[in-house]
Coordinates of C-alpha atoms in Angstrom, one line a residue:
X1 CA 45.5 25.4 106.4
X2 CA 42.7 26.3 108.8
X3 CA 42.1 29.9 107.9
X4 CA 39.9 30.3 111.0
X5 CA 42.5 29.3 113.4
X6 CA 45.2 31.5 111.7
X7 CA 42.8 34.5 111.6
X8 CA 42.2 33.9 115.4
X9 CA 45.9 34.0 116.1
X10 CA 46.3 37.3 114.2
X11 CA 43.2 38.8 115.7
X12 CA 44.4 38.1 119.2
X13 CA 47.8 39.5 118.4
X14 CA 46.3 42.6 116.9
X15 CA 44.0 43.2 119.8
X16 CA 46.9 42.8 122.3
X17 CA 49.1 45.3 120.4
X18 CA 46.1 47.7 120.0
X19 CA 45.3 47.5 123.6
X20 CA 48.9 48.4 124.6
X21 CA 48.9 51.3 122.2
X22 CA 45.7 52.8 123.6
X23 CA 46.8 52.4 127.2
X24 CA 50.1 54.2 126.5
X25 CA 48.3 57.0 124.6
X26 CA 46.1 57.7 127.6
X27 CA 49.2 57.8 129.9
X28 CA 51.1 60.1 127.5
X29 CA 48.3 62.6 127.3
X30 CA 47.9 62.8 131.1
X31 CA 51.7 63.5 131.6
X32 CA 51.9 65.9 128.8
X33 CA 49.2 68.2 130.4
X34 CA 50.3 67.9 134.1
X35 CA 54.1 67.3 134.3
X36 CA 56.6 70.2 133.6
X37 CA 59.6 68.0 133.8
X38 CA 57.9 65.6 131.4
X39 CA 57.5 68.4 128.9
X40 CA 61.2 69.3 129.0
X41 CA 62.1 65.7 128.5
X42 CA 59.8 65.6 125.5
X43 CA 61.8 68.5 123.8
X44 CA 65.0 66.5 124.2
X45 CA 63.3 63.4 122.9
X46 CA 62.1 65.4 119.9
X47 CA 65.7 66.1 118.9
X48 CA 66.6 62.5 119.4
X49 CA 63.6 61.4 117.3
X50 CA 64.5 63.8 114.5
X51 CA 68.0 62.1 114.3
X52 CA 66.5 58.7 114.5
X53 CA 64.0 59.7 111.7
X54 CA 66.9 60.7 109.5
X55 CA 68.6 57.4 110.2
X56 CA 65.4 55.5 109.4
X57 CA 65.2 57.4 106.1
X58 CA 68.8 56.4 105.3
X59 CA 67.9 52.8 106.2
X60 CA 64.9 53.0 103.9
X61 CA 67.1 54.2 101.0
X62 CA 69.5 51.4 101.8
X63 CA 66.7 48.9 101.8
X64 CA 65.3 50.1 98.5
X65 CA 68.7 49.5 96.9
X66 CA 68.2 45.7 96.9
X67 CA 69.1 44.9 93.3
X68 CA 67.1 42.8 90.9
X69 CA 69.7 40.0 90.9
X70 CA 69.3 39.5 94.6
X71 CA 65.6 39.5 94.3
X72 CA 65.6 36.9 91.5
X73 CA 68.1 34.7 93.4
X74 CA 65.9 34.8 96.5
X75 CA 62.8 34.0 94.5
X76 CA 64.5 31.0 92.8
X77 CA 65.7 29.7 96.2
X78 CA 62.2 29.9 97.8
X79 CA 60.6 28.3 94.8
X80 CA 62.9 25.3 95.1
X81 CA 61.9 24.8 98.7
X82 CA 59.4 22.0 99.4
X83 CA 56.1 23.3 100.9
X84 CA 54.4 21.6 103.8
X85 CA 51.6 19.2 102.8
X86 CA 48.9 19.0 105.6
X87 CA 46.9 21.9 107.0
X88 CA 48.5 21.6 110.4
X89 CA 52.0 21.6 108.9
X90 CA 51.2 24.6 106.8
X91 CA 49.9 26.4 109.9
X92 CA 53.0 25.6 111.8
X93 CA 55.2 26.7 108.9
X94 CA 53.3 30.0 108.6
X95 CA 53.7 30.9 112.2
X96 CA 57.4 30.0 112.2
X97 CA 58.1 32.1 109.1
X98 CA 56.3 35.1 110.6
X99 CA 58.3 34.8 113.8
X100 CA 61.6 34.5 111.9
X101 CA 60.7 37.6 109.8
X102 CA 59.9 39.6 113.0
X103 CA 63.2 38.6 114.6
X104 CA 65.3 39.5 111.5
X105 CA 63.4 42.8 111.0
X106 CA 64.8 44.0 114.4
X107 CA 68.5 43.4 113.3
X108 CA 68.9 46.3 111.0
X109 CA 69.0 47.0 107.2
X110 CA 71.4 44.2 106.5
X111 CA 68.7 41.7 107.4
X112 CA 65.8 43.4 105.7
X113 CA 65.9 41.1 102.6
X114 CA 66.0 37.9 104.7
X115 CA 63.2 39.3 106.8
X116 CA 61.0 40.1 103.8
X117 CA 61.8 36.6 102.4
X118 CA 60.5 35.0 105.6
X119 CA 57.2 37.0 105.3
X120 CA 57.1 35.9 101.6
X121 CA 57.5 32.3 102.6
X122 CA 54.5 32.7 104.9
X123 CA 52.5 34.1 102.1
X124 CA 52.9 30.9 100.0
X125 CA 50.8 28.9 102.5
X126 CA 48.4 31.6 103.7
X127 CA 44.8 30.9 102.3
X128 CA 43.9 34.6 101.8
X129 CA 46.9 36.4 100.2
X130 CA 45.2 39.8 99.9
X131 CA 44.2 39.8 103.6
X132 CA 47.8 38.8 104.6
X133 CA 49.3 41.5 102.4
X134 CA 47.0 44.2 103.8
X135 CA 47.9 43.1 107.3
X136 CA 51.7 43.3 106.6
X137 CA 51.2 46.8 105.1
X138 CA 49.8 47.9 108.5
X139 CA 52.4 46.3 110.7
X140 CA 55.7 46.0 108.8
X141 CA 58.4 48.8 108.7
X142 CA 58.1 50.5 105.3
X143 CA 61.5 49.3 104.0
X144 CA 60.8 45.7 104.7
X145 CA 57.3 45.9 103.2
X146 CA 58.7 47.5 100.1
X147 CA 61.1 44.6 99.6
X148 CA 58.3 42.1 100.4
X149 CA 56.2 43.6 97.6
X150 CA 59.1 43.6 95.2
X151 CA 59.4 39.8 95.9
X152 CA 55.7 39.3 95.3
X153 CA 55.9 41.3 92.0
X154 CA 59.1 39.5 91.0
X155 CA 57.5 36.1 91.4
X156 CA 54.4 37.2 89.6
X157 CA 56.5 38.5 86.6
X158 CA 58.6 35.4 86.6
X159 CA 55.5 33.2 86.7
X160 CA 53.9 35.0 83.8
X161 CA 56.9 35.4 81.7
X162 CA 58.1 31.9 82.3
X163 CA 54.9 30.2 81.4
X164 CA 55.9 29.0 77.9
X165 CA 59.2 27.7 79.4
X166 CA 57.2 25.0 81.1
X167 CA 54.3 24.6 78.7
X168 CA 53.8 22.4 76.7
X169 CA 55.8 19.7 78.5
X170 CA 58.9 18.8 76.7
X171 CA 57.7 15.2 76.3
X172 CA 55.1 16.4 73.8
X173 CA 57.8 17.3 71.2
X174 CA 56.2 20.7 70.5
X175 CA 56.5 24.3 71.7
X176 CA 54.3 27.4 71.5
X177 CA 56.0 30.3 69.8
X178 CA 55.0 33.7 68.5
X179 CA 53.8 33.5 64.9
X180 CA 54.4 36.0 62.0
X181 CA 53.0 39.6 62.5
X182 CA 49.5 40.2 61.2
X183 CA 48.2 43.4 59.6
X184 CA 45.3 44.2 61.9
X185 CA 46.1 42.5 65.2
X186 CA 49.0 41.2 67.3
X187 CA 50.8 38.1 66.2
X188 CA 49.2 34.9 67.4
X189 CA 50.8 32.0 69.3
X190 CA 51.4 29.0 67.1
X191 CA 52.3 25.4 67.7
X192 CA 55.8 24.4 66.5
X193 CA 57.4 21.0 66.0
X194 CA 60.6 20.3 68.2
X195 CA 61.7 17.3 66.1
X196 CA 61.2 15.8 62.7
X197 CA 58.2 13.6 61.9
X198 CA 57.1 11.4 59.1
X199 CA 53.6 10.8 57.8
X200 CA 51.7 8.7 60.3
X201 CA 53.9 9.5 63.2
X202 CA 52.1 10.4 66.5
X203 CA 53.4 13.7 67.6
X204 CA 51.8 13.6 71.0
X205 CA 48.7 12.4 72.9
X206 CA 46.5 14.7 75.0
X207 CA 43.5 14.3 77.3
X208 CA 40.8 17.0 77.5
X209 CA 40.7 19.3 80.5
X210 CA 36.9 19.2 80.3
X211 CA 34.7 17.3 77.8
X212 CA 31.0 16.8 77.1
X213 CA 29.1 14.1 75.1
X214 CA 26.6 15.4 72.5
X215 CA 23.3 15.8 74.3
X216 CA 21.6 13.2 72.1
X217 CA 24.0 10.6 73.5
X218 CA 24.3 11.9 77.1
X219 CA 22.4 9.6 79.5
X220 CA 21.4 7.1 76.8
X221 CA 23.7 4.4 78.1
X222 CA 25.6 4.0 74.7
X223 CA 28.7 6.0 75.5
X224 CA 30.7 6.7 78.6
X225 CA 30.0 10.3 79.8
X226 CA 33.7 10.8 80.8
X227 CA 35.9 9.1 78.1
X228 CA 33.2 8.7 75.4
X229 CA 34.0 5.0 75.0
X230 CA 31.1 2.9 73.5
X231 CA 29.5 0.9 76.3
X232 CA 28.5 -2.7 75.7
X233 CA 24.9 -3.5 76.6
X234 CA 24.5 -4.4 80.3
X235 CA 27.9 -3.1 81.4
X236 CA 27.2 0.6 82.1
X237 CA 28.2 1.9 85.6
X238 CA 25.5 4.2 86.9
X239 CA 25.9 6.7 89.7
X240 CA 23.4 6.6 92.6
X241 CA 22.6 10.3 92.4
X242 CA 23.0 12.1 89.1
X243 CA 20.5 14.6 87.8
X244 CA 22.1 14.5 84.2
X245 CA 21.6 10.7 83.9
X246 CA 25.2 10.1 83.1
X247 CA 26.6 6.6 82.7
X248 CA 30.2 5.3 82.6
X249 CA 32.2 2.4 81.1
X250 CA 34.1 1.8 84.4
X251 CA 34.3 2.8 88.0
X252 CA 37.5 4.6 87.2
X253 CA 35.8 6.9 84.7
X254 CA 32.8 7.4 87.1
X255 CA 35.2 8.4 90.0
X256 CA 37.2 10.7 87.8
X257 CA 34.1 12.5 86.5
X258 CA 32.6 12.9 90.0
X259 CA 35.9 14.2 91.4
X260 CA 36.4 16.6 88.5
X261 CA 32.9 18.2 88.0
X262 CA 30.0 15.9 87.9
X263 CA 29.3 15.6 91.7
X264 CA 29.3 19.3 92.4
X265 CA 27.0 20.1 89.4
X266 CA 24.7 17.1 89.3
X267 CA 25.4 14.9 92.3
X268 CA 24.7 14.9 96.1
X269 CA 27.8 13.4 97.6
X270 CA 29.9 15.8 99.9
X271 CA 32.2 18.0 97.9
X272 CA 34.8 18.2 100.6
X273 CA 36.7 15.2 101.8
X274 CA 35.7 13.7 105.2
X275 CA 38.5 15.4 107.1
X276 CA 37.2 18.9 106.0
X277 CA 33.5 18.3 105.5
X278 CA 32.6 18.1 109.3
X279 CA 29.0 16.9 108.4
X280 CA 28.2 19.9 106.1
X281 CA 27.6 17.6 103.1
X282 CA 24.7 15.9 104.8
X283 CA 23.1 19.2 105.8
X284 CA 23.1 20.6 102.2
X285 CA 21.5 17.6 100.3
X286 CA 18.0 19.1 100.2
X287 CA 19.3 22.5 99.2
X288 CA 21.4 21.0 96.4
X289 CA 18.4 19.0 95.1
X290 CA 16.4 22.2 94.9
X291 CA 19.2 24.1 93.1
X292 CA 20.1 21.3 90.6
X293 CA 16.6 20.7 89.2
X294 CA 16.2 24.0 87.3
X295 CA 19.9 24.0 86.5
X296 CA 19.8 20.6 84.9
X297 CA 16.7 21.6 82.8
X298 CA 18.5 24.8 81.7
X299 CA 21.8 23.3 80.8
X300 CA 20.4 20.4 78.8
X301 CA 18.7 22.9 76.5
X302 CA 21.9 25.1 76.2
X303 CA 24.8 24.9 73.8
X304 CA 27.7 22.5 74.5
X305 CA 30.1 25.4 75.2
X306 CA 27.9 26.4 78.3
X307 CA 28.2 22.9 79.7
X308 CA 31.9 22.8 79.1
X309 CA 32.3 26.2 80.9
X310 CA 30.3 25.0 83.9
X311 CA 32.4 21.9 84.1
X312 CA 35.5 23.9 83.9
X313 CA 34.4 26.1 86.9
X314 CA 33.6 23.0 88.8
X315 CA 37.0 21.5 88.0
X316 CA 38.8 24.6 89.2
X317 CA 37.0 24.3 92.5
X318 CA 38.0 20.6 92.7
X319 CA 41.6 21.4 92.1
X320 CA 41.6 24.1 94.8
X321 CA 39.9 21.7 97.2
X322 CA 42.6 19.1 96.5
X323 CA 45.3 21.5 97.6
X324 CA 43.9 21.3 101.2
X325 CA 44.4 17.5 101.3
X326 CA 47.4 15.6 102.7
X327 CA 46.7 12.6 100.5
X328 CA 45.9 14.1 97.1
X329 CA 43.9 12.1 94.6
X330 CA 46.3 10.6 92.1
X331 CA 44.1 11.3 89.1
X332 CA 44.0 15.1 89.5
X333 CA 47.6 15.3 90.5
X334 CA 48.7 13.2 87.5
X335 CA 46.7 15.5 85.3
X336 CA 48.3 18.7 86.6
X337 CA 51.7 17.2 86.3
X338 CA 51.1 16.1 82.7
X339 CA 49.9 19.6 81.6
X340 CA 53.3 21.4 82.2
X341 CA 56.8 20.8 83.4
X342 CA 56.1 22.8 86.5
X343 CA 53.0 21.4 88.3
X344 CA 53.4 23.6 91.4
X345 CA 53.3 26.8 89.4
X346 CA 50.3 26.5 87.1
X347 CA 46.8 25.3 87.4
X348 CA 44.1 24.7 84.8
X349 CA 43.0 28.3 85.0
X350 CA 46.6 29.5 84.0
X351 CA 46.3 27.3 80.9
X352 CA 42.8 28.3 79.7
X353 CA 43.1 32.0 80.5
X354 CA 45.8 32.3 77.8
X355 CA 43.6 30.8 75.0
X356 CA 42.0 32.9 72.3
X357 CA 38.3 33.3 72.4
X358 CA 35.3 34.9 70.6
X359 CA 32.6 36.8 72.5
X360 CA 30.5 34.3 74.5
X361 CA 27.1 34.7 76.0
X362 CA 26.0 34.0 79.6
X363 CA 22.5 35.0 80.5
X364 CA 21.4 36.3 83.9
X365 CA 19.5 33.1 84.3
X366 CA 22.6 31.0 83.7
X367 CA 24.7 32.9 86.2
X368 CA 21.9 32.7 88.8
X369 CA 21.3 28.9 88.4
X370 CA 25.0 28.0 88.2
X371 CA 25.8 30.2 91.3
X372 CA 22.9 28.5 93.2
X373 CA 24.3 25.0 92.3
X374 CA 27.8 25.9 93.4
X375 CA 26.8 27.8 96.5
X376 CA 24.5 25.0 97.7
X377 CA 27.4 22.5 97.4
X378 CA 30.1 24.8 98.8
X379 CA 28.8 28.1 100.3
X380 CA 30.8 31.1 99.1
X381 CA 32.2 29.8 95.8
X382 CA 29.2 31.2 93.9
X383 CA 30.8 34.6 94.3
X384 CA 33.5 33.6 91.8
X385 CA 30.9 33.3 89.0
X386 CA 30.2 36.7 87.4
X387 CA 28.5 37.5 84.1
X388 CA 31.5 39.1 82.5
X389 CA 34.0 36.4 83.6
X390 CA 31.6 33.5 82.7
X391 CA 30.7 34.9 79.3
X392 CA 34.5 35.1 78.4
X393 CA 34.9 31.5 79.6
X394 CA 32.0 30.3 77.4
X395 CA 33.7 32.2 74.5
X396 CA 36.9 30.2 75.2
X397 CA 35.0 26.9 75.2
X398 CA 33.2 27.9 72.0
X399 CA 36.4 28.9 70.2
X400 CA 38.7 26.1 71.3
X401 CA 36.5 23.0 71.6
X402 CA 37.7 20.2 69.4
X403 CA 35.2 17.6 68.1
X404 CA 35.8 14.0 69.0
X405 CA 35.2 11.8 66.0
X406 CA 35.7 8.0 65.9
X407 CA 36.8 6.7 62.5
X408 CA 34.9 8.6 59.8
X409 CA 32.3 9.7 62.3
X410 CA 28.6 9.2 62.6
X411 CA 25.8 10.4 60.3
X412 CA 22.8 10.4 62.8
X413 CA 23.6 13.5 64.8
X414 CA 20.4 15.7 64.9
X415 CA 20.5 19.2 63.6
X416 CA 19.4 21.7 66.3
X417 CA 18.6 24.7 64.1
X418 CA 17.5 25.4 60.5
X419 CA 19.7 28.5 60.5
X420 CA 23.3 27.6 59.7
X421 CA 24.7 30.7 61.5
X422 CA 23.1 29.5 64.8
X423 CA 24.8 26.0 64.6
X424 CA 27.4 25.3 67.2
X425 CA 30.7 24.4 65.6
X426 CA 33.8 22.6 66.9
X427 CA 37.2 22.1 65.4
X428 CA 37.3 18.8 63.4
X429 CA 38.4 17.9 59.9
X430 CA 35.4 15.6 59.6
X431 CA 32.8 18.4 60.4
X432 CA 30.9 18.9 63.6
X433 CA 28.0 16.8 62.4
X434 CA 30.1 13.6 62.7
X435 CA 31.3 14.1 66.3
X436 CA 30.1 12.2 69.4
X437 CA 31.2 15.0 71.7
X438 CA 33.8 17.7 72.2
X439 CA 36.6 18.7 74.7
X440 CA 39.1 21.4 75.5
X441 CA 42.7 20.3 74.7
X442 CA 45.0 23.1 75.9
X443 CA 48.0 22.2 73.7
X444 CA 46.2 21.4 70.5
X445 CA 44.2 24.7 70.9
X446 CA 47.4 26.4 69.6
X447 CA 47.3 24.4 66.3
X448 CA 46.1 27.0 63.7
X449 CA 43.7 26.1 61.0
X450 CA 44.8 25.2 57.5
X451 CA 42.8 23.8 54.7
X452 CA 45.9 21.8 53.7
X453 CA 47.0 20.9 57.3
X454 CA 50.2 18.9 58.1
X455 CA 48.5 17.1 61.1
X456 CA 45.2 15.7 62.0
X457 CA 43.5 14.7 65.4
X458 CA 42.8 11.0 65.7
X459 CA 41.0 9.2 68.4
X460 CA 42.3 5.7 67.8
X461 CA 41.7 4.3 71.2
X462 CA 37.9 4.8 70.9
X463 CA 38.0 7.4 73.6
X464 CA 38.5 11.1 73.8
X465 CA 42.3 10.8 74.2
X466 CA 43.6 12.9 71.2
X467 CA 46.5 11.6 69.1
X468 CA 48.0 14.4 66.9
X469 CA 49.2 12.6 63.8
X470 CA 51.5 13.9 61.0
X471 CA 49.9 13.8 57.6
X472 CA 53.1 14.7 55.7
X473 CA 56.8 15.1 56.4
X474 CA 57.4 17.7 59.1
X475 CA 60.7 19.2 60.0
X476 CA 61.8 20.7 63.4
X477 CA 60.7 24.3 63.5
X478 CA 57.7 23.8 61.2
X479 CA 54.3 25.2 62.4
X480 CA 51.8 22.5 63.1
X481 CA 48.3 23.1 61.7
X482 CA 45.0 21.1 61.5
X483 CA 41.8 21.5 59.6
X484 CA 39.1 23.0 61.8
X485 CA 36.3 22.2 59.3
X486 CA 35.5 19.6 56.7
X487 CA 38.0 20.3 53.9
X488 CA 36.9 17.4 51.7
X489 CA 35.2 18.1 48.3
X490 CA 32.6 16.0 46.7
X491 CA 33.5 14.7 43.2
X492 CA 33.2 17.4 40.6
X493 CA 32.8 20.2 43.1
X494 CA 34.2 23.5 41.8
X495 CA 37.3 24.6 43.7
X496 CA 35.9 28.1 44.1
X497 CA 32.7 26.8 45.6
X498 CA 34.6 24.5 48.0
X499 CA 36.8 27.3 49.1
X500 CA 33.8 29.6 49.7
X501 CA 32.0 26.8 51.7
X502 CA 35.1 26.4 54.0
X503 CA 35.5 30.1 54.5
X504 CA 31.9 30.6 55.4
X505 CA 32.1 27.8 58.0
X506 CA 35.2 29.4 59.5
X507 CA 33.7 32.9 59.5
X508 CA 30.6 31.6 61.2
X509 CA 32.3 29.5 63.8
X510 CA 35.6 31.4 64.5
X511 CA 35.1 34.9 63.0
X512 CA 38.0 35.0 60.6
X513 CA 38.5 34.8 56.9
X514 CA 40.8 31.9 55.9
X515 CA 44.1 32.9 54.4
X516 CA 45.8 29.6 54.5
X517 CA 48.3 28.6 51.8
X518 CA 45.7 26.4 50.0
X519 CA 43.1 29.2 49.9
X520 CA 45.7 31.7 48.7
X521 CA 46.8 29.4 46.0
X522 CA 43.3 28.8 44.8
X523 CA 42.4 32.4 44.9
X524 CA 45.5 33.3 42.9
X525 CA 44.6 30.6 40.4
X526 CA 41.1 31.9 40.0
X527 CA 42.3 35.5 39.6
X528 CA 44.7 34.4 36.9
X529 CA 41.8 32.6 35.1
X530 CA 39.7 35.8 35.3
X531 CA 42.6 37.8 34.0
X532 CA 43.1 35.4 31.1
X533 CA 39.4 35.9 30.3
X534 CA 39.9 39.7 30.3
X535 CA 42.9 39.4 28.0
X536 CA 40.7 37.8 25.3
X537 CA 39.1 41.1 24.7
X538 CA 35.5 39.8 25.2
X539 CA 33.3 39.5 28.2
X540 CA 30.8 37.0 26.6
X541 CA 29.3 35.7 23.3
X542 CA 29.0 38.7 21.1
X543 CA 27.2 37.0 18.1
X544 CA 23.7 38.1 17.3
X545 CA 20.8 37.7 14.7
X546 CA 18.9 40.2 12.6
X547 CA 16.1 41.9 14.5
X548 CA 13.2 40.3 12.4
X549 CA 14.5 36.8 13.2
X550 CA 13.8 37.5 16.9
X551 CA 10.1 37.7 16.1
X552 CA 10.0 34.3 14.3
X553 CA 8.5 31.2 15.9
X554 CA 11.2 29.1 17.6
X555 CA 11.7 25.5 16.4
X556 CA 9.0 23.4 18.0
X557 CA 7.0 26.4 19.2
X558 CA 3.2 26.3 18.4
X559 CA 1.9 29.6 16.8
X560 CA -1.0 31.1 18.7
X561 CA -4.2 32.2 17.0
X562 CA -4.3 35.3 14.9

């Protein structure tokens, strides 16, 4: 909806009302000071007003008695209603609902709930909810505004509390549930099977919300920057303008990447569709070039989590922009629909904000450069990028990224640091060193680590589409786990050393000590062996030789000169 036009309507209305109030105030003051009969009339009116005030208070009490069941029924009814699609239809709908609300508000307490519901319907299509609520607070009778806010709060609570009723989608055969309580922190959400599976069964498939090729592959023409597919020589699709040098295996992947994140971060095409752009895209080309050059240089030297975070912000902007279109791009709409059973309620931000994270890092330089890129493409959106919020987002990318490994993986990935604690890690049972890139998979992010996991991520199509495959029989109600690190052991490696290696990787990458069933079993076995050694009554070889023997020449040793 055109916020400018709607704001104009409200501004004109407000000015008209305010002008009438001011004019009446001037007239009232003059009569009060100069007319005796008018003053007598005022005293009578005062008694009348007192009575009316008491009635109004009674009305307010009656209004506040709207019970939760009525509020819930109203919310469910409104949520089931189809919203208008185009900006003009939304504007017409908004004005109609406001007018209906005003008419119902004048008909007494019995109509306060329907009146509040009409104003609530208008809120659903207004582009600036806070502005609209503040405006209603100044203009609505208190009882109606109270009910209106109860509707707002009820919808918010229902939306938050009902999230896991719609996510993951039922077609994925899994659910997210609360895990067992933990000693030092709240219980974690876990992924649970909703049906039985046999070894080799594909439990579900999932596409990443955002993804990124490893930087040694990005722009080299060997892999698609969007789906990671290996590109045959001479078949790469290359964008006309792309500071990152990305290439694609098909026009479909190129268009999907540009629509999702690539254009706003590294391209020069208009961000808004033609019906909304109004020539602004052409005017911002030079400014975008200037902003993208230092940003590209910075991000190519940063960790993959920072690029994933930037792409996520760009994709959020893309999704919000799409809402303004009458003909919405099928790719983005299909993605939203596939992420939950309620596409109208939840966006990608709702999914990612619920994920666990470790402390991320976003420098002042990163915030400044990213804000400049976003603001040059779409002025105003840079205000949504703050250091605190972006650091948390980087932490989510860092904690939840899953490595994409084809087959057994590659062995030519360069090592960026000699310090193991500084290496970036992603969740993969093959080890991060074998991946071609990584992505954020919001459902699979709930699969906890286990060194003896009952599932594994497989990328059998040669793309970043994840197939979660059962590795042993799974019954309905079982928790689904996957190995976040390489859990294989070279031949002859001591179990204790292997366990320590895994635990160090997990501690460095995800900041927790592994307490999975396998580690617990191995720890108990090692403790029992140590206990058996203690029961022997000796701590080592206690045999010895006479003291003079220790000064003798050892066999084969040459005696020195006297």
